[in-house]
CSV table of N, CA and C in Angstrom, one decimal:
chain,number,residue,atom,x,y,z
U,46,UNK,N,0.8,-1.2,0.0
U,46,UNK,CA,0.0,0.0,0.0
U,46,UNK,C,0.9,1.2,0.0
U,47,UNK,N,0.2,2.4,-0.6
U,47,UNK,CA,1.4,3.3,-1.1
U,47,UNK,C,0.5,4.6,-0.5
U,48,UNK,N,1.2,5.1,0.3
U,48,UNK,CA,-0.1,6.4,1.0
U,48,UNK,C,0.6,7.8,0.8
U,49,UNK,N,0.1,8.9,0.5
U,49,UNK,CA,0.2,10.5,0.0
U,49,UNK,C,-0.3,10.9,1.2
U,50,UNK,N,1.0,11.9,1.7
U,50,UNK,CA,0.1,12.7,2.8
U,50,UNK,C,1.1,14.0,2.8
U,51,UNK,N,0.7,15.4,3.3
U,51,UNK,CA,1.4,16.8,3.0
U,51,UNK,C,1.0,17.3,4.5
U,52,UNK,N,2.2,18.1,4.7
U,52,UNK,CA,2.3,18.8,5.9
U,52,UNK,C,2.7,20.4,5.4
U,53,UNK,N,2.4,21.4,5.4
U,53,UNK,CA,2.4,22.6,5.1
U,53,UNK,C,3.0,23.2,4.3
U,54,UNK,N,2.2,22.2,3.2
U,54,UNK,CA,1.9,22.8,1.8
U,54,UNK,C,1.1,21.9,1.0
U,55,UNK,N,0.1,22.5,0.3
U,55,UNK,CA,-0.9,21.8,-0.5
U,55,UNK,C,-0.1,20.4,-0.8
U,56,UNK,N,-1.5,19.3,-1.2
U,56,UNK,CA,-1.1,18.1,-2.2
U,56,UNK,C,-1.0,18.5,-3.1
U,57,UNK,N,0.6,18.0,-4.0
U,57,UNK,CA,0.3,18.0,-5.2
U,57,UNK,C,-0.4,17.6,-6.2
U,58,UNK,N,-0.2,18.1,-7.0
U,58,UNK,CA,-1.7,17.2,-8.1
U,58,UNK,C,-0.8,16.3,-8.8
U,59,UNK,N,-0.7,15.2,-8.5
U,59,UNK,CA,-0.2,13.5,-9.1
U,59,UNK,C,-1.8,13.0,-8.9
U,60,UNK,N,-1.6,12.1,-10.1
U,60,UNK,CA,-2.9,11.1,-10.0
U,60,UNK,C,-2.7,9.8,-9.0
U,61,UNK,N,-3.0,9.9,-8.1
U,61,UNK,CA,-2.6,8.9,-7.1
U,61,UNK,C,-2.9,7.6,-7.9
U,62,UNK,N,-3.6,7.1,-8.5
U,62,UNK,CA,-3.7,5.6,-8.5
U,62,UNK,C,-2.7,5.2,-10.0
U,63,UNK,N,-2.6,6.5,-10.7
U,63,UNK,CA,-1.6,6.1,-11.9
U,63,UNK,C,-0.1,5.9,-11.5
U,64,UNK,N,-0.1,6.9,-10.6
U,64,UNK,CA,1.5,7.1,-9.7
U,64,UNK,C,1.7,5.6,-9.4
U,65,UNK,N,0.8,5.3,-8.5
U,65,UNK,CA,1.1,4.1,-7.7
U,65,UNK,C,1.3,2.9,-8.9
U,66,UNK,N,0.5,2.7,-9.6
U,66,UNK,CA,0.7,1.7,-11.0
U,66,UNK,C,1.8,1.7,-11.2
U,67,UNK,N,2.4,3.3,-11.6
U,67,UNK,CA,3.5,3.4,-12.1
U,67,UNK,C,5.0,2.8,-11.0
U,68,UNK,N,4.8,3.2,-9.9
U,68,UNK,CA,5.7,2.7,-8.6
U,68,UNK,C,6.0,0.8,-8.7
U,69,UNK,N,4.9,0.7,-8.4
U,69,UNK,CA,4.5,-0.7,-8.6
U,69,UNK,C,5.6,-1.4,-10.1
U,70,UNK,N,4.8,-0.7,-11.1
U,70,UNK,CA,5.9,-1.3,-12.0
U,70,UNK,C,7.1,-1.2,-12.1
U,71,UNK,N,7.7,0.1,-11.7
U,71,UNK,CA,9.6,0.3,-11.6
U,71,UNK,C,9.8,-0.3,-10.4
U,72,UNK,N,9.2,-0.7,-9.5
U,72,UNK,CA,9.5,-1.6,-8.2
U,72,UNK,C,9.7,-3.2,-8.9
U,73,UNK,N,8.7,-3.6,-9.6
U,73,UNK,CA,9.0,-5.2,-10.3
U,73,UNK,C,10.1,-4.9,-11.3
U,74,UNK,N,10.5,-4.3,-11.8
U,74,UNK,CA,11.4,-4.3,-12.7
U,74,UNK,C,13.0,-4.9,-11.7
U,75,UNK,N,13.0,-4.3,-10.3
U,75,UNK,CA,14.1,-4.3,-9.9
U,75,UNK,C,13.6,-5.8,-9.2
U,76,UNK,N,12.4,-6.8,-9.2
U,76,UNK,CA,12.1,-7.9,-8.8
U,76,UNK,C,11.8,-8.0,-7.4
U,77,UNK,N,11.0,-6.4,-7.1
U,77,UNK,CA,10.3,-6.2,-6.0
U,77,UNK,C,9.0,-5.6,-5.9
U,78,UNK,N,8.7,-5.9,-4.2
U,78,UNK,CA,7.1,-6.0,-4.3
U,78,UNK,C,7.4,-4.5,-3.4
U,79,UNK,N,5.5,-4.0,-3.7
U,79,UNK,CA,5.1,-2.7,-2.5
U,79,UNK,C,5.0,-3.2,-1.2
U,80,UNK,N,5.2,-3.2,-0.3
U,80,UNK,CA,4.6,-3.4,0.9
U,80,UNK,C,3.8,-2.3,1.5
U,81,UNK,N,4.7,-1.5,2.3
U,81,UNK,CA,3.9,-0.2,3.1
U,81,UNK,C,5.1,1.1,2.5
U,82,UNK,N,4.5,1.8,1.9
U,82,UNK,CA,5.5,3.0,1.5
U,82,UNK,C,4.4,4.0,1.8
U,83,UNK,N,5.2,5.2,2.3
U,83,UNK,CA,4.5,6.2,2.7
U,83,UNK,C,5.0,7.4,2.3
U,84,UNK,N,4.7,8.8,1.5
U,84,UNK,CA,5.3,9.6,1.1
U,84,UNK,C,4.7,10.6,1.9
U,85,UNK,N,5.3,11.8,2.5
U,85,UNK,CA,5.0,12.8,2.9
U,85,UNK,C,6.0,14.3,2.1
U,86,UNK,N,4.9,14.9,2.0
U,86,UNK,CA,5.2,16.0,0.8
U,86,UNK,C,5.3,17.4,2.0
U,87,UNK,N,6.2,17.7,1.9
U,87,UNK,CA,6.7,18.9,2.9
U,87,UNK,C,7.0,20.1,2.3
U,88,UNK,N,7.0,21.7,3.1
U,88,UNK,CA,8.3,22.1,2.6
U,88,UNK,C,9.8,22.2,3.1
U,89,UNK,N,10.6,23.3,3.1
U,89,UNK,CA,11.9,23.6,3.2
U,89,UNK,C,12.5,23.2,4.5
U,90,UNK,N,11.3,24.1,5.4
U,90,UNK,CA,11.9,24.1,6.6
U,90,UNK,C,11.6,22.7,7.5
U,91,UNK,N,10.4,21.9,7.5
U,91,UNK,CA,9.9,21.0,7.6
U,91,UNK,C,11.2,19.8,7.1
U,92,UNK,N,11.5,19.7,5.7
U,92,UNK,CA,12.7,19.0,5.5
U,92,UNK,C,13.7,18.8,6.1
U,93,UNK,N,14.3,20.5,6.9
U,93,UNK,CA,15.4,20.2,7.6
U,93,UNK,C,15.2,20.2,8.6
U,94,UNK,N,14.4,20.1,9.3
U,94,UNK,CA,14.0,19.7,10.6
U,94,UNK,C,13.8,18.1,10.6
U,95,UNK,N,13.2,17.2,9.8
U,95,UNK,CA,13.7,15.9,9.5
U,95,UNK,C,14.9,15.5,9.2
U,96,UNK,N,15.5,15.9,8.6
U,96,UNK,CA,16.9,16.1,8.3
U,96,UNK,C,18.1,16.3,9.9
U,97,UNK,N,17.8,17.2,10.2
U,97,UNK,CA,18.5,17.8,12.1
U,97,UNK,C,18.3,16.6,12.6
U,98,UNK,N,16.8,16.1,12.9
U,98,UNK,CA,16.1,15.3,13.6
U,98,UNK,C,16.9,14.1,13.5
U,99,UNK,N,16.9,13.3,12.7
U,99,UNK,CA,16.7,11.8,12.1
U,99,UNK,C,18.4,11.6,11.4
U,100,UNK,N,18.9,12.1,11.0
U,100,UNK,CA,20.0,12.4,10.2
U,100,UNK,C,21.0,13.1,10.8
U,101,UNK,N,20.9,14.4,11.4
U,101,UNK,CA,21.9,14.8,11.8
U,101,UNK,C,22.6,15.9,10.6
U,102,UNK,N,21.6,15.7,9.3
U,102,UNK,CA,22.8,17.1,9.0
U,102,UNK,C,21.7,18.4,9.1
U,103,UNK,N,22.2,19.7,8.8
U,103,UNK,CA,22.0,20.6,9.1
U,103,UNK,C,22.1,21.6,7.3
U,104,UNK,N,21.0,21.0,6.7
U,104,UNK,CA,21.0,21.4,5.4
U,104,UNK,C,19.9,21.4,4.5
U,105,UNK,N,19.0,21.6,3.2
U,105,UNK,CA,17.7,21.4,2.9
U,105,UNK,C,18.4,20.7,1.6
U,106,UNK,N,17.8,19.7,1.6
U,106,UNK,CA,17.2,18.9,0.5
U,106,UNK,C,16.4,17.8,-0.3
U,107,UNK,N,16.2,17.4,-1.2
U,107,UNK,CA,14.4,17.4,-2.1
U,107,UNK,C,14.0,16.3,-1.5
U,108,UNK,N,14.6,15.3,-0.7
U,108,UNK,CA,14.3,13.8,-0.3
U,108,UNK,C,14.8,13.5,0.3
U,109,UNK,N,14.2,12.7,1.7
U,109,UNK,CA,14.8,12.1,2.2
U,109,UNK,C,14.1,10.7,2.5
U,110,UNK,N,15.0,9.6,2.4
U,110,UNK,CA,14.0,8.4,2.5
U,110,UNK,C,14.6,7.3,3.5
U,111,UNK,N,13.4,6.7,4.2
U,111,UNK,CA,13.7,5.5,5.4
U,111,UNK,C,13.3,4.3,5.0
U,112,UNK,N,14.6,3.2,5.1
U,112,UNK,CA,14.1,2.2,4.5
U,112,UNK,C,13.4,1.2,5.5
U,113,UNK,N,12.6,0.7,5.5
U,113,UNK,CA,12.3,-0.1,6.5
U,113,UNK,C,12.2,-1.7,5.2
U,114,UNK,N,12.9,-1.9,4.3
U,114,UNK,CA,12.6,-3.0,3.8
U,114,UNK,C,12.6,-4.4,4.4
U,115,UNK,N,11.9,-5.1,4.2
U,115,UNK,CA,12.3,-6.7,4.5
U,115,UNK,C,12.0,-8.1,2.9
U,116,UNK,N,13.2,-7.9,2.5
U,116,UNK,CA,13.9,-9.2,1.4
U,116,UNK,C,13.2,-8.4,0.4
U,117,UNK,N,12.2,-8.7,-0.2
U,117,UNK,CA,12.1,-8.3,-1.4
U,117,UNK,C,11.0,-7.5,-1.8
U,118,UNK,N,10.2,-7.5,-0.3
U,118,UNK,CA,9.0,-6.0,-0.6
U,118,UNK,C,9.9,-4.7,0.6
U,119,UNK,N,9.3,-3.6,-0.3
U,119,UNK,CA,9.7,-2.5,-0.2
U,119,UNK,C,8.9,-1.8,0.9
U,120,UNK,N,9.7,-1.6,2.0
U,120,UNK,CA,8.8,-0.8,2.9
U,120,UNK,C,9.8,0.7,3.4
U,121,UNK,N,9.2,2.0,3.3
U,121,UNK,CA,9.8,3.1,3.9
U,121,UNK,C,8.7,3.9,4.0
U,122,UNK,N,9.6,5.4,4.2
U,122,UNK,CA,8.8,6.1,4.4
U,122,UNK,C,10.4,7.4,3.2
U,123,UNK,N,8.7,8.6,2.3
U,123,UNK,CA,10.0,9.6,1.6
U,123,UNK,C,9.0,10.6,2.0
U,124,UNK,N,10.0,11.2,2.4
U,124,UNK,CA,9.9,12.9,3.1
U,124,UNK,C,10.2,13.6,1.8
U,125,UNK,N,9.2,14.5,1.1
U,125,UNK,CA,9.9,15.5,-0.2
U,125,UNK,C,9.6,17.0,-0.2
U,126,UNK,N,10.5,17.2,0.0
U,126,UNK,CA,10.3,19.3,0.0
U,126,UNK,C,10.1,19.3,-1.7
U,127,UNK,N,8.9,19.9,-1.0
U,127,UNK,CA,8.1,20.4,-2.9
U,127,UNK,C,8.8,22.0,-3.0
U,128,UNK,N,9.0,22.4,-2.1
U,128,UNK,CA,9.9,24.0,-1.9
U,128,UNK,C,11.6,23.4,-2.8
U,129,UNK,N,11.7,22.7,-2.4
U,129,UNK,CA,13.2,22.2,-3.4
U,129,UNK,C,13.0,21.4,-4.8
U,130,UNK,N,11.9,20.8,-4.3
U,130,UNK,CA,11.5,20.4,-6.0
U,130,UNK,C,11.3,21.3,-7.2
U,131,UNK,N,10.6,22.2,-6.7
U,131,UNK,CA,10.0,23.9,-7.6
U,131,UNK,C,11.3,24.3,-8.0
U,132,UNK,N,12.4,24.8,-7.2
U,132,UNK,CA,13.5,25.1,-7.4
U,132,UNK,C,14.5,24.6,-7.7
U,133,UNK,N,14.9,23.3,-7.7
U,133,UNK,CA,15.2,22.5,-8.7
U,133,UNK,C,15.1,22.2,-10.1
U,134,UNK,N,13.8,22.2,-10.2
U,134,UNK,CA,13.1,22.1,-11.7
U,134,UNK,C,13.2,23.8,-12.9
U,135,UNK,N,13.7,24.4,-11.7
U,135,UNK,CA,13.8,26.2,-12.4
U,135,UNK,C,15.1,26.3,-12.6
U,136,UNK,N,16.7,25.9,-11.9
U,136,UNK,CA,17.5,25.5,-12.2
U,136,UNK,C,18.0,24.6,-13.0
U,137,UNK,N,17.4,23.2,-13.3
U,137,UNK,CA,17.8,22.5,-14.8
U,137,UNK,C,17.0,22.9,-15.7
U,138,UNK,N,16.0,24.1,-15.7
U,138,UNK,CA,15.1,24.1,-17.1
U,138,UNK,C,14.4,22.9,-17.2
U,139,UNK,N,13.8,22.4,-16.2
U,139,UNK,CA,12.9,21.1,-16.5
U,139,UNK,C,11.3,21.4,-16.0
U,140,UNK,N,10.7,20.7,-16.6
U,140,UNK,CA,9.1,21.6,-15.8
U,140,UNK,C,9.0,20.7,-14.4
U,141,UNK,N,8.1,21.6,-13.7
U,141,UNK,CA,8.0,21.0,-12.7
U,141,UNK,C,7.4,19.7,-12.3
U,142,UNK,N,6.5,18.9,-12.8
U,142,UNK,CA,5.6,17.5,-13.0
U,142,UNK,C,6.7,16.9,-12.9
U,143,UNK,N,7.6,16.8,-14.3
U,143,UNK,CA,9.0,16.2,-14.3
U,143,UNK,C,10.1,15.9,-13.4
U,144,UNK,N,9.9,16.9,-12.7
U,144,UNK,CA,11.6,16.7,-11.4
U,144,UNK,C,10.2,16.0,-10.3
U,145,UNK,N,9.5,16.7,-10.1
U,145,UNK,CA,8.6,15.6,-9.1
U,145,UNK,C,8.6,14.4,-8.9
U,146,UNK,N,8.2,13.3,-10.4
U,146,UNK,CA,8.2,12.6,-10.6
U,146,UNK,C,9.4,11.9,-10.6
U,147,UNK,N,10.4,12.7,-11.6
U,147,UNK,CA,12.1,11.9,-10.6
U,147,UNK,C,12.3,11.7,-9.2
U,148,UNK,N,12.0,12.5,-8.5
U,148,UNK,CA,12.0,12.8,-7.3
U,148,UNK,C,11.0,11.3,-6.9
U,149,UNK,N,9.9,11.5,-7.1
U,149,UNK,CA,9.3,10.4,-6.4
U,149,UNK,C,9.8,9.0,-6.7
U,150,UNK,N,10.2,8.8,-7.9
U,150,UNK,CA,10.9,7.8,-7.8
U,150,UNK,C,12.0,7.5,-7.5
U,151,UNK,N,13.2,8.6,-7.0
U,151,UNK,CA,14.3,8.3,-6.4
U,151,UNK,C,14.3,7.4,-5.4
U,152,UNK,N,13.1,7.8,-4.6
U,152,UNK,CA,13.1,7.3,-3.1
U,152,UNK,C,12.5,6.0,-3.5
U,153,UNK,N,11.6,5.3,-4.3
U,153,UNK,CA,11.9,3.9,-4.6
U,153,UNK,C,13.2,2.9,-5.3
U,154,UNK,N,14.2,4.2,-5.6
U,154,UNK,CA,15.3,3.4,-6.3
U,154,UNK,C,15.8,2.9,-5.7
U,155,UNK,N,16.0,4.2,-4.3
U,155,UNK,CA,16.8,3.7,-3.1
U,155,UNK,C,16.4,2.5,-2.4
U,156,UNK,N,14.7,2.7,-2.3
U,156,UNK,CA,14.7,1.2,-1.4
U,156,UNK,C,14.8,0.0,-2.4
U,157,UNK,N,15.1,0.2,-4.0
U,157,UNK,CA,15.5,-1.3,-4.4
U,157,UNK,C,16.9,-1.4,-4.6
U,158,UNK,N,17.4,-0.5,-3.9
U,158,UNK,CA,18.6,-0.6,-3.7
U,158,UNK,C,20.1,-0.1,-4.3
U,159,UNK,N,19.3,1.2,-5.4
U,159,UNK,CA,20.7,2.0,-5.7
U,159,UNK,C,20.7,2.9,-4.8
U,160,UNK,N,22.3,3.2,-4.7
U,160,UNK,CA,22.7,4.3,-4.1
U,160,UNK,C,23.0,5.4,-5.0
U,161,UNK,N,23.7,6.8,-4.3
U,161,UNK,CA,24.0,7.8,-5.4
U,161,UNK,C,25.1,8.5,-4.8
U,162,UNK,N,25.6,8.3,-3.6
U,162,UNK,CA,27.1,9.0,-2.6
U,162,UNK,C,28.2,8.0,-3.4
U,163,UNK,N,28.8,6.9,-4.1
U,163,UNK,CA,30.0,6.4,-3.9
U,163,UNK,C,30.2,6.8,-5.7
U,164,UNK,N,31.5,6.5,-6.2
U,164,UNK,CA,32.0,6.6,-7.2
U,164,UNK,C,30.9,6.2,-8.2
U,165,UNK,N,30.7,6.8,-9.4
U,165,UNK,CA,29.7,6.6,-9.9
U,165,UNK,C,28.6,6.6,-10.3
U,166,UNK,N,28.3,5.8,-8.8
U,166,UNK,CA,26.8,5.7,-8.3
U,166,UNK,C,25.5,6.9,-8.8
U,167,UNK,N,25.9,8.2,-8.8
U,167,UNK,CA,25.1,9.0,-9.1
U,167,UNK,C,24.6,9.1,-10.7
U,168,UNK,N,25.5,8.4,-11.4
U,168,UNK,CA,25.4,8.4,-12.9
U,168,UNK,C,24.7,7.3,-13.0
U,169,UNK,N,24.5,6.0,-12.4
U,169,UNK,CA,23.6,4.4,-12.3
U,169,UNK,C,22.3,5.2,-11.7
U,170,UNK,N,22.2,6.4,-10.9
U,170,UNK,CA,21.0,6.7,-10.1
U,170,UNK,C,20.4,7.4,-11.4
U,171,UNK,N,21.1,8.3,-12.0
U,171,UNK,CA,19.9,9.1,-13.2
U,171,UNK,C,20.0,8.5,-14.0
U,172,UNK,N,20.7,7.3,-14.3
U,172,UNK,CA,20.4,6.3,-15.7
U,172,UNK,C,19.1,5.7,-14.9
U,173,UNK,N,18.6,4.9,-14.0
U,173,UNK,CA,17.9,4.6,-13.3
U,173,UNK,C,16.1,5.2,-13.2
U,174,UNK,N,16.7,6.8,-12.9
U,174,UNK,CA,15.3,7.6,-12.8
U,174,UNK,C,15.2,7.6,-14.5
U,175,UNK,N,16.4,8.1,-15.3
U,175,UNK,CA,15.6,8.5,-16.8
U,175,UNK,C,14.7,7.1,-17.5
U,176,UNK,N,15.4,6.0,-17.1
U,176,UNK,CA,14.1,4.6,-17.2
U,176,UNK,C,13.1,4.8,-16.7
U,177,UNK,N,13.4,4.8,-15.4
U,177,UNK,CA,11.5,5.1,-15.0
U,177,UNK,C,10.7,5.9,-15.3
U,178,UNK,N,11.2,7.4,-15.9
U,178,UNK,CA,10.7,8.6,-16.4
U,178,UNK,C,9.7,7.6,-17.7
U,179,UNK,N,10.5,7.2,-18.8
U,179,UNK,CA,10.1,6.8,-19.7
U,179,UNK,C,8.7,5.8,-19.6
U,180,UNK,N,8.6,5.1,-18.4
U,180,UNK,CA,7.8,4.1,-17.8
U,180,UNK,C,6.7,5.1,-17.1
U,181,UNK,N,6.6,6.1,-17.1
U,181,UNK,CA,5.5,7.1,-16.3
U,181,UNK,C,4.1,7.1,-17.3
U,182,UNK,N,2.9,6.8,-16.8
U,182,UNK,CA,1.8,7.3,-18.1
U,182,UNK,C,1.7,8.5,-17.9
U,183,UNK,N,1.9,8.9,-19.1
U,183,UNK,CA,1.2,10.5,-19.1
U,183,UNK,C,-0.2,10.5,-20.1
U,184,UNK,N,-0.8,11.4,-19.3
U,184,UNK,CA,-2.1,12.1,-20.5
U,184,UNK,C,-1.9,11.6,-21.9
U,185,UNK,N,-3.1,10.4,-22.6
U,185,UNK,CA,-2.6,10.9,-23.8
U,185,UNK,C,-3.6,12.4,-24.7
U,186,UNK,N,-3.1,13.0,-25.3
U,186,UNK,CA,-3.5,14.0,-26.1
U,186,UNK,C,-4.6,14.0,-27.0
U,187,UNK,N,-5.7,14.7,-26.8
U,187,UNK,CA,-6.6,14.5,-27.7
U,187,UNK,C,-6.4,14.9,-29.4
U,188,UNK,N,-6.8,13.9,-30.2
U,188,UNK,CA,-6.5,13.6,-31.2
U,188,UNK,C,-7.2,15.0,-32.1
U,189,UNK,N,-6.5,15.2,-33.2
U,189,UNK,CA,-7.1,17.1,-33.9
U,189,UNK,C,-8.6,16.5,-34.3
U,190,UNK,N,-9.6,17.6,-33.9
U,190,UNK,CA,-10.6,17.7,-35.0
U,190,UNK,C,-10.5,17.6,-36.2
């Protein structure tokens, strides 16, 4: 089960049941199940107060995720400052829907198990999200009159 919840700032508008479809399937790809994942959509200051809290650093940024996995279903919890998301997405010239959605799937990459701190690693993590990007349904477009 995959639950959306926001602490002081609106819910984003994701389509919750397509999101989740979509989770679900970049989760089997890596030959894992959902268990209990929980995302909470924050902002800035809220982040680093999770961050102080739980972690110990003293800094803002777009995710943070707890794994509580056990073998091959996926159980955490992802903390995401939508305040770092917005301004991330204004920074690479990317729209905003888009870094979201990276974003939301980072924190399942991690619990199937890539990292993105050691040599490399960060280049396997955005080869990783740009797969899943492509695995996202989007709207299809209505066809011309």
């Amino acid at each position: 089960m995959i639950t959306y919840n926001h602490e002081n700032v609106p819910m984003p508008k994701i389509r919750r049941r397509d999101t989740t479809a979509w989770i679900k399937q970049v989760a089997a790809s890596y030959g894992k199940k959902i268990g209990e994942v929980g995302y909470l959509f924050v902002d800035d200051e809220k982040i680093l107060e999770v961050n102080r809290q739980y972690l110990g650093h003293d800094y803002y940024t777009d995710i943070i995720t707890f794994d509580y996995d056990e073998g091959d279903t996926i159980n955490g919890d992802i903390v995401i400052s939508l305040d770092t998301v917005r301004s991330n997405a204004e920074e690479q010239h990317t729209d905003y829907d888009t870094e979201l959605h990276r974003v939301i799937i980072h924190g399942i990459l991690h619990l199937c198990g890539i990292n993105d701190k050691g040599p490399g690693e960060r280049e396997q993590m955005e080869a990783a999200e740009n797969k899943a990007l492509e695995m996202v349904s989007r709207p299809t477009p209505a066809p011309p009159l």
